[in-house]
Coordinates of C-alpha atoms and ligand atoms in Angstrom, one line a residue:
X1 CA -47.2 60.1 -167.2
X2 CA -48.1 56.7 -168.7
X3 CA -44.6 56.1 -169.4
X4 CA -43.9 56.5 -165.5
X5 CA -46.2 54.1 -164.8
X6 CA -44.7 51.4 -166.7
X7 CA -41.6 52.2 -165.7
X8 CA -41.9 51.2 -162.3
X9 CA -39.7 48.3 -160.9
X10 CA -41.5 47.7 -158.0
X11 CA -44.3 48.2 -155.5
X12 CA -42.8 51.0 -153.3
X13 CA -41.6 52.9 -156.8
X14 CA -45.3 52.5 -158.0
X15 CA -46.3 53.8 -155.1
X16 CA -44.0 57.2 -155.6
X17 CA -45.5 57.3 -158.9
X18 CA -48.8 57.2 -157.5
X19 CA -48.3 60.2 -155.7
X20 CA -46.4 62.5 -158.4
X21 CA -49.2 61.9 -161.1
X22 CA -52.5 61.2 -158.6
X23 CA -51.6 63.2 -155.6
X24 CA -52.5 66.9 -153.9
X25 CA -49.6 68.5 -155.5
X26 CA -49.7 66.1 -158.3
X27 CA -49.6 66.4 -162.0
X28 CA -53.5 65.6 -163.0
X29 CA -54.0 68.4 -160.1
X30 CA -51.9 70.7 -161.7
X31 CA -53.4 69.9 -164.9
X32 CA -57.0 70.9 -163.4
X33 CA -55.8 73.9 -161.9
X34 CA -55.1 75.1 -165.3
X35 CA -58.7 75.0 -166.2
X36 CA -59.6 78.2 -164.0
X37 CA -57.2 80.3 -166.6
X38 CA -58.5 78.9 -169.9
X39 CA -61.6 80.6 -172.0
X40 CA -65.1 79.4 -171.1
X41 CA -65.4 77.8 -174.4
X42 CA -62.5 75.7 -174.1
X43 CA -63.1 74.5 -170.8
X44 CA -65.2 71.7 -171.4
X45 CA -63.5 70.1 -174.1
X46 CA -59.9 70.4 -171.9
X47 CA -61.9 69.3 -168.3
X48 CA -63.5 66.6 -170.8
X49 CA -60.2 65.6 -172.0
X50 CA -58.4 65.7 -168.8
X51 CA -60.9 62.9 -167.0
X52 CA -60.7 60.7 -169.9
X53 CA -56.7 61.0 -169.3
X54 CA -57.2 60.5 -165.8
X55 CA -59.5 57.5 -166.0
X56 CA -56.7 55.7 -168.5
X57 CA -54.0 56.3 -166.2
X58 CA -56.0 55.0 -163.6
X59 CA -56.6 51.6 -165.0
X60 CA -52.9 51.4 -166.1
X61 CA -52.0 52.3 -162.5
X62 CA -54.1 49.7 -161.3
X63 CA -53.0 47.3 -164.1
X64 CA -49.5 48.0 -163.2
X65 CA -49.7 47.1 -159.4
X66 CA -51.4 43.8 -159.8
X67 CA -48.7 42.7 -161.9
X68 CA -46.1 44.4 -159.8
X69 CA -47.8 42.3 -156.7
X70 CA -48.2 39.4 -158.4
X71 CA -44.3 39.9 -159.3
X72 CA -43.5 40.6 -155.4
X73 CA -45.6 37.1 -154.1
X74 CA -43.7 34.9 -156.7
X75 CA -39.9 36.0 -155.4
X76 CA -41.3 36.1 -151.5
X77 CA -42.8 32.6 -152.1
X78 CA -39.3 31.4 -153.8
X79 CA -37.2 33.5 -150.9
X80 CA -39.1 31.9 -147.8
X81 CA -39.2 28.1 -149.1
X82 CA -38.9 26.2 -146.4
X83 CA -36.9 23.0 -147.1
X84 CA -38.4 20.2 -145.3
X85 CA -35.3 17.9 -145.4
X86 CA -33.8 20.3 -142.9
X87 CA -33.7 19.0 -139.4
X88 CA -35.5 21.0 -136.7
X89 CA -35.1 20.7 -132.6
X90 CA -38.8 21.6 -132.6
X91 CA -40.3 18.0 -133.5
X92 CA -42.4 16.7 -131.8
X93 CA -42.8 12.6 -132.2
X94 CA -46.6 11.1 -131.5
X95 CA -46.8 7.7 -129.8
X96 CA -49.6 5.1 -129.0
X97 CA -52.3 6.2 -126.5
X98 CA -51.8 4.9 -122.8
X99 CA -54.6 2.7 -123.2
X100 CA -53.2 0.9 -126.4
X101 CA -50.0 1.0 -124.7
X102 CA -51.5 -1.4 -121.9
X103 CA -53.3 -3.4 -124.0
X104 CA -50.2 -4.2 -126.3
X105 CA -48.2 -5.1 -123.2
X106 CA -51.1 -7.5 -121.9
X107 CA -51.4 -9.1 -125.9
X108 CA -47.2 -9.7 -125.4
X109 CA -48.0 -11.6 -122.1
X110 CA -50.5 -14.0 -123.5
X111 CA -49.1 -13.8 -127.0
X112 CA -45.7 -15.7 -125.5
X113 CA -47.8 -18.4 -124.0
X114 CA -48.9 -19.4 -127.2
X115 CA -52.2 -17.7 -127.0
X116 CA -53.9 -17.2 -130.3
X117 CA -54.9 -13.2 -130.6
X118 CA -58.9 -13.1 -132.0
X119 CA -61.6 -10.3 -132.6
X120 CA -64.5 -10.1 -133.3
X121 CA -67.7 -8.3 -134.2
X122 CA -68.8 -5.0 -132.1
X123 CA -72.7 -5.1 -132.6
X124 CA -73.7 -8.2 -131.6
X125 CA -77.0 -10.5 -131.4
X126 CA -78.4 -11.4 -127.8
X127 CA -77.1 -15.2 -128.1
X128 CA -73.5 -14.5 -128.7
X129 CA -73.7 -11.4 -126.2
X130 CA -76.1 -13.0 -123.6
X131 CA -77.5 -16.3 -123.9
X132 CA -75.2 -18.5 -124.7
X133 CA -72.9 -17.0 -121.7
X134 CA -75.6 -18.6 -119.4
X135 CA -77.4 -15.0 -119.9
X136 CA -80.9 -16.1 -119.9
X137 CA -83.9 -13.7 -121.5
X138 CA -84.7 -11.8 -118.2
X139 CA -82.2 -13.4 -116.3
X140 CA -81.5 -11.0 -113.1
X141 CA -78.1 -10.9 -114.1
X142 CA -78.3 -8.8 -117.1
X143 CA -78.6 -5.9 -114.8
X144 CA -75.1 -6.2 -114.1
X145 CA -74.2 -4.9 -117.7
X146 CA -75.9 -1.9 -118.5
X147 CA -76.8 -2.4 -122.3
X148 CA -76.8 -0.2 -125.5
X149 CA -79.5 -2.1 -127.5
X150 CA -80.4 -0.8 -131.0
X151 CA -83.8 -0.5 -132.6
X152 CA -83.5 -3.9 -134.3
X153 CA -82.8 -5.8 -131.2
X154 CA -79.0 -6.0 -131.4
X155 CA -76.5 -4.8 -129.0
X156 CA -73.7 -3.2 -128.9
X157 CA -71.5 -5.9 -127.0
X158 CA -71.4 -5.3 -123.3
X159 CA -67.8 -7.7 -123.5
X160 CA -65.5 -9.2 -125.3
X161 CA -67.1 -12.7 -124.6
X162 CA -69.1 -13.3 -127.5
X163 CA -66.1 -13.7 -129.6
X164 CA -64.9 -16.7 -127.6
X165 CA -68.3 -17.8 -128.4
X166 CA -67.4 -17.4 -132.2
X167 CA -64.8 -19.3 -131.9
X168 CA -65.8 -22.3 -130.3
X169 CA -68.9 -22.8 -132.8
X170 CA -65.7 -23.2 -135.4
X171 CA -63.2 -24.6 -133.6
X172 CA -62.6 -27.8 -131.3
X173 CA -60.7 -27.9 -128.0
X174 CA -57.9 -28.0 -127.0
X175 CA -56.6 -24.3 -127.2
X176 CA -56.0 -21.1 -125.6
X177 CA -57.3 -17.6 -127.2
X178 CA -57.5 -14.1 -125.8
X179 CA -59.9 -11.4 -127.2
X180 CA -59.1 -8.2 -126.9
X181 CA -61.5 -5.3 -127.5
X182 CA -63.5 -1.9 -127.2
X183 CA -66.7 -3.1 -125.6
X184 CA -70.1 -0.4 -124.5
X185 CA -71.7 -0.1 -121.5
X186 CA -74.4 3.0 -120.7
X187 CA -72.0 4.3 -117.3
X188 CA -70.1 7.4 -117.4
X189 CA -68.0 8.3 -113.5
X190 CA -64.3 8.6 -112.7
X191 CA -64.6 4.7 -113.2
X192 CA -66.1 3.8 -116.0
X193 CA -66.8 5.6 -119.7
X194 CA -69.6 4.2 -122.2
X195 CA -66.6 3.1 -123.9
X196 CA -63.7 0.9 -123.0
X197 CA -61.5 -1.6 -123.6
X198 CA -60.8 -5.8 -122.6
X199 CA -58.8 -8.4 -122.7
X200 CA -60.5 -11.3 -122.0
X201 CA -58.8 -14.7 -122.1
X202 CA -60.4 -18.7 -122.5
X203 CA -58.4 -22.1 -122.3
X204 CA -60.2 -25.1 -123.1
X205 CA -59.3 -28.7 -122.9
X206 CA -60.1 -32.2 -122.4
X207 CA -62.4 -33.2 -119.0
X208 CA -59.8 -33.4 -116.2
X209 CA -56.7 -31.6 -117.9
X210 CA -57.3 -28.4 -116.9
X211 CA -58.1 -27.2 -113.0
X212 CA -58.4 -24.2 -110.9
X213 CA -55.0 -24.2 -109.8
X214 CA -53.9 -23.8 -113.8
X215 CA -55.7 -20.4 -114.0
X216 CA -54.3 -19.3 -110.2
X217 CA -50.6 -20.1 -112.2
X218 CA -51.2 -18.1 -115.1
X219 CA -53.0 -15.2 -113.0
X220 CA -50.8 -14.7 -110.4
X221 CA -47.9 -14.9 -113.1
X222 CA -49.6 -12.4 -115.5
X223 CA -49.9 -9.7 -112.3
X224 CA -46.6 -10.0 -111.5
X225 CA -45.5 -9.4 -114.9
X226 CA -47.7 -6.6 -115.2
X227 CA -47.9 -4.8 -111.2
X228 CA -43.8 -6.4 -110.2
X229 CA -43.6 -8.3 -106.6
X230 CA -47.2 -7.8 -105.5
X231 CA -49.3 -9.8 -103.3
X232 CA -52.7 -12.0 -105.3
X233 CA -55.9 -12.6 -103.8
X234 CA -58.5 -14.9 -105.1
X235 CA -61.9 -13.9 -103.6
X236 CA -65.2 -15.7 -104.2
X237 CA -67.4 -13.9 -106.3
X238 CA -70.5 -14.7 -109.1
X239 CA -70.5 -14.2 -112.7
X240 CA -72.7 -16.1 -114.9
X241 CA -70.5 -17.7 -117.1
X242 CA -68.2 -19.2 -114.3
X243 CA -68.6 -21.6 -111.5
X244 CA -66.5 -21.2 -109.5
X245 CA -66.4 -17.6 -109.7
X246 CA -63.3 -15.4 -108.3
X247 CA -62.2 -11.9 -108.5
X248 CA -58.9 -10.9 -108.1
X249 CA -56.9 -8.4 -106.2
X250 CA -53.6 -7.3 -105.7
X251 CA -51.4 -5.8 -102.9
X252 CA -51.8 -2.1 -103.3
X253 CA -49.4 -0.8 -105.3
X254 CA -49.6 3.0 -103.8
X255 CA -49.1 2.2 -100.2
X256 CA -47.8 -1.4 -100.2
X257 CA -51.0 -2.8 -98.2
X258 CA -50.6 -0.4 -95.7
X259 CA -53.6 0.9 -96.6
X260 CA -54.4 4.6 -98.5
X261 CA -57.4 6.7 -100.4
X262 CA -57.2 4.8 -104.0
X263 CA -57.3 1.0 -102.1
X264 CA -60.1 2.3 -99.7
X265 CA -57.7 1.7 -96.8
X266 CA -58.3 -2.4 -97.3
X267 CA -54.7 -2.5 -98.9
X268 CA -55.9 -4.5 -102.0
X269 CA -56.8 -3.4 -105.3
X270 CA -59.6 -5.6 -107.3
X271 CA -58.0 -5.6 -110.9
X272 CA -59.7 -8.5 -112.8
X273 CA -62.7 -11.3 -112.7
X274 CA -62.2 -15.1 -113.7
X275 CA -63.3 -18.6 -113.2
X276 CA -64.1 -22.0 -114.5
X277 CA -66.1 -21.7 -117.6
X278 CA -69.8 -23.3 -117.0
X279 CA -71.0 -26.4 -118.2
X280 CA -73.8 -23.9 -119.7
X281 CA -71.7 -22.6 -121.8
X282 CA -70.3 -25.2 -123.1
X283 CA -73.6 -26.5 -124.0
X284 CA -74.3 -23.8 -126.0
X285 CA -71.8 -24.2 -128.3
X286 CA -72.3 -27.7 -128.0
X287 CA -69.1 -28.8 -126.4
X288 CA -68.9 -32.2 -124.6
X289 CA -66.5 -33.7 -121.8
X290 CA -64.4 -30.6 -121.5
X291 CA -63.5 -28.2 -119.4
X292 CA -61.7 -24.5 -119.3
X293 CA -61.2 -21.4 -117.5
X294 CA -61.4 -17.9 -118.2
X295 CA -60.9 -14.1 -117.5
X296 CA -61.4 -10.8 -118.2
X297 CA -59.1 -7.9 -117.6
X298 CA -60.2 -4.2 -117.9
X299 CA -57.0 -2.3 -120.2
X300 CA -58.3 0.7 -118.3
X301 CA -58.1 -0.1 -115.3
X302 CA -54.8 -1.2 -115.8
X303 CA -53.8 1.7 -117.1
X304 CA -54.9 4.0 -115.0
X305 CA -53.3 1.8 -111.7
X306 CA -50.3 1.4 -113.8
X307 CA -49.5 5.5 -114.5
X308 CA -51.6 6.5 -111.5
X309 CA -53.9 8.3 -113.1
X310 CA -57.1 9.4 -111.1
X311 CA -60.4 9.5 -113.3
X312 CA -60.9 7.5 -116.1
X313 CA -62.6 9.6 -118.3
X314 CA -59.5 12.0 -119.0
X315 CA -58.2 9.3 -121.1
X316 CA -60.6 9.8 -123.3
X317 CA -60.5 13.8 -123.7
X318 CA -57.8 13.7 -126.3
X319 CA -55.8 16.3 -123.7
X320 CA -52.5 16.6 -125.3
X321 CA -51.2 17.6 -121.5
X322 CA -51.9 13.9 -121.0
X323 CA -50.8 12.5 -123.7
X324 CA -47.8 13.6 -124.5
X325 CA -46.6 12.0 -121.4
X326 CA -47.0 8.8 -122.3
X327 CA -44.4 9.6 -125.4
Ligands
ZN401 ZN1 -53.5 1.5 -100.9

């Protein structure tokens, strides 16, 4: 029997085995049916016997199969290798979010006027974020920015502006620079998340050599560039770090101006906020006999116009649905 055991060449054969030796009609059982014939005397030493047989066989049974398993594993493991230089029709490629996508084209627009590309931190102190942006303490204002402040009296920066304020306390005029950015505000609708991205731009020159009708130029040209043959609109507006203030609109892209749903039936989309920089500002980083515009485009918002896509916050729900759309 033990020799049957080791004889096997395989699972299934072990498994035959199993039931000739260990089975109803097997040979143990025949072996114990014997024991009703036999003397009294000599049945304890033969039933005695017999389980110490049985209990050997058992362990080389069990011995047997692991190795017999472990023998099986290594040849289906070497049989179903899968050969990873092989090409398959079931790749899929990954690609940059829509949102990176938009910023990257805005970054090329600027980047080919000769703008210089700079970041900066995303916790921020309330000078860089606030105050020096003509953001008094308590100024009424502030409300307009809905702040994550942190227990040490930091912020987590509520725009992209503070690193224009970096970089004029090391640098002298004149230049252009965009920052782009994530930047945190506590608001959470089909418009806005508590995260989101900017691109907000700053020329600075000498008093005199830089007008309103240079950032008009460069706005108008950038929406084109971005939106094709749409209508701008300046329209007054306030923000504190500008004087004068304007928003900016386009034509509506989804009915032409006709008027529909997404424009409000005004036929104009508002799509970005600019101005000329105030002389507060520049104080604050003590500039003197300059002057400059600025803006400050929402990538979102962009985006969202750009591949019509109705609430904002589904571009944050990592929905490969969505996603993969934009491959
Ligand atoms: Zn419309």
């Amino acid at each position: 029997m033990e020799n049957k055991i080791l004889e096997a060449k395989d699972l299934k054969s072990l498994d035959e085995v199993r039931v000739e030796i260990f089975g109803k009609k097997g040979l143990l059982t025949e072996q114990f049916a014997k024991l009703k014939d036999l003397p009294n005397e000599e049945k304890k030493d033969f039933a005695k016997n017999l389980n110490i047989q049985k209990a050997t066989l058992n362990k080389l049974f069990e011995h047997k199969k692991e190795e017999l398993y472990l023998k099986h594993l290594e040849e289906s493991l070497k049989a179903e290798a899968v050969d990873v230089s092989m090409f398959s029709h079931l790749q899929s490629a990954g690609a940059l979010h829509p949102v990176q996508q938009t910023m990257d084209k805005i970054i090329d627009y600027f980047v080919s006027l000769n703008f210089e590309v700079q970041e900066g931190p995303l916790i921020e102190d309330d000078f860089h974020n606030f105050q020096a942006l003509n953001l008094p303490v308590y100024h009424p204002a502030r409300d307009m920015q809905d702040t994550f402040y942190l227990e040490n009296g930091l912020v987590m920066r509520t725009h992209t502006s503070p690193v224009q304020i970096r970089y004029m306390q090391k640098s002298q005029p004149p230049f252009r620079m965009i920052c782009p950015g994530s930047v945190f505000r506590r608001d959470f609708d089909i418009t806005h998340t508590p995260m989101f991205h900017q691109v907000e731009g700053l020329v600075v020159d000498k008093s005199g050599k830089i007008s309103f009708a240079n950032l008009k130029y460069i706005l108008e040209d950038f929406l084109k560039y971005m939106f094709g043959d749409v209508e701008v609109r300046f329209r007054p507006s306030f923000f504190p770090f500008t004087e004068p203030s304007t928003e900016v609109d386009i034509s509506c892209i989804f009915c032409e101006g006709r008027g529909c749903r997404v424009c409000s039936h005004t036929g104009w989309l508002e799509v970005l906020g600019s101005g000329m920089v105030d002389a507060n500002v520049f104080e604050a980083v003590g500039y003197r006999d300059v002057g400059g515009y600025a803006f400050g485009i929402g990538v979102e918002r962009f985006a969202m116009l750009i591949h019509k896509i109705p609430d904002l916050r589904s571009l944050f729900e990592g929905d490969i649905r969505l996603l993969e759309q934009f491959r």
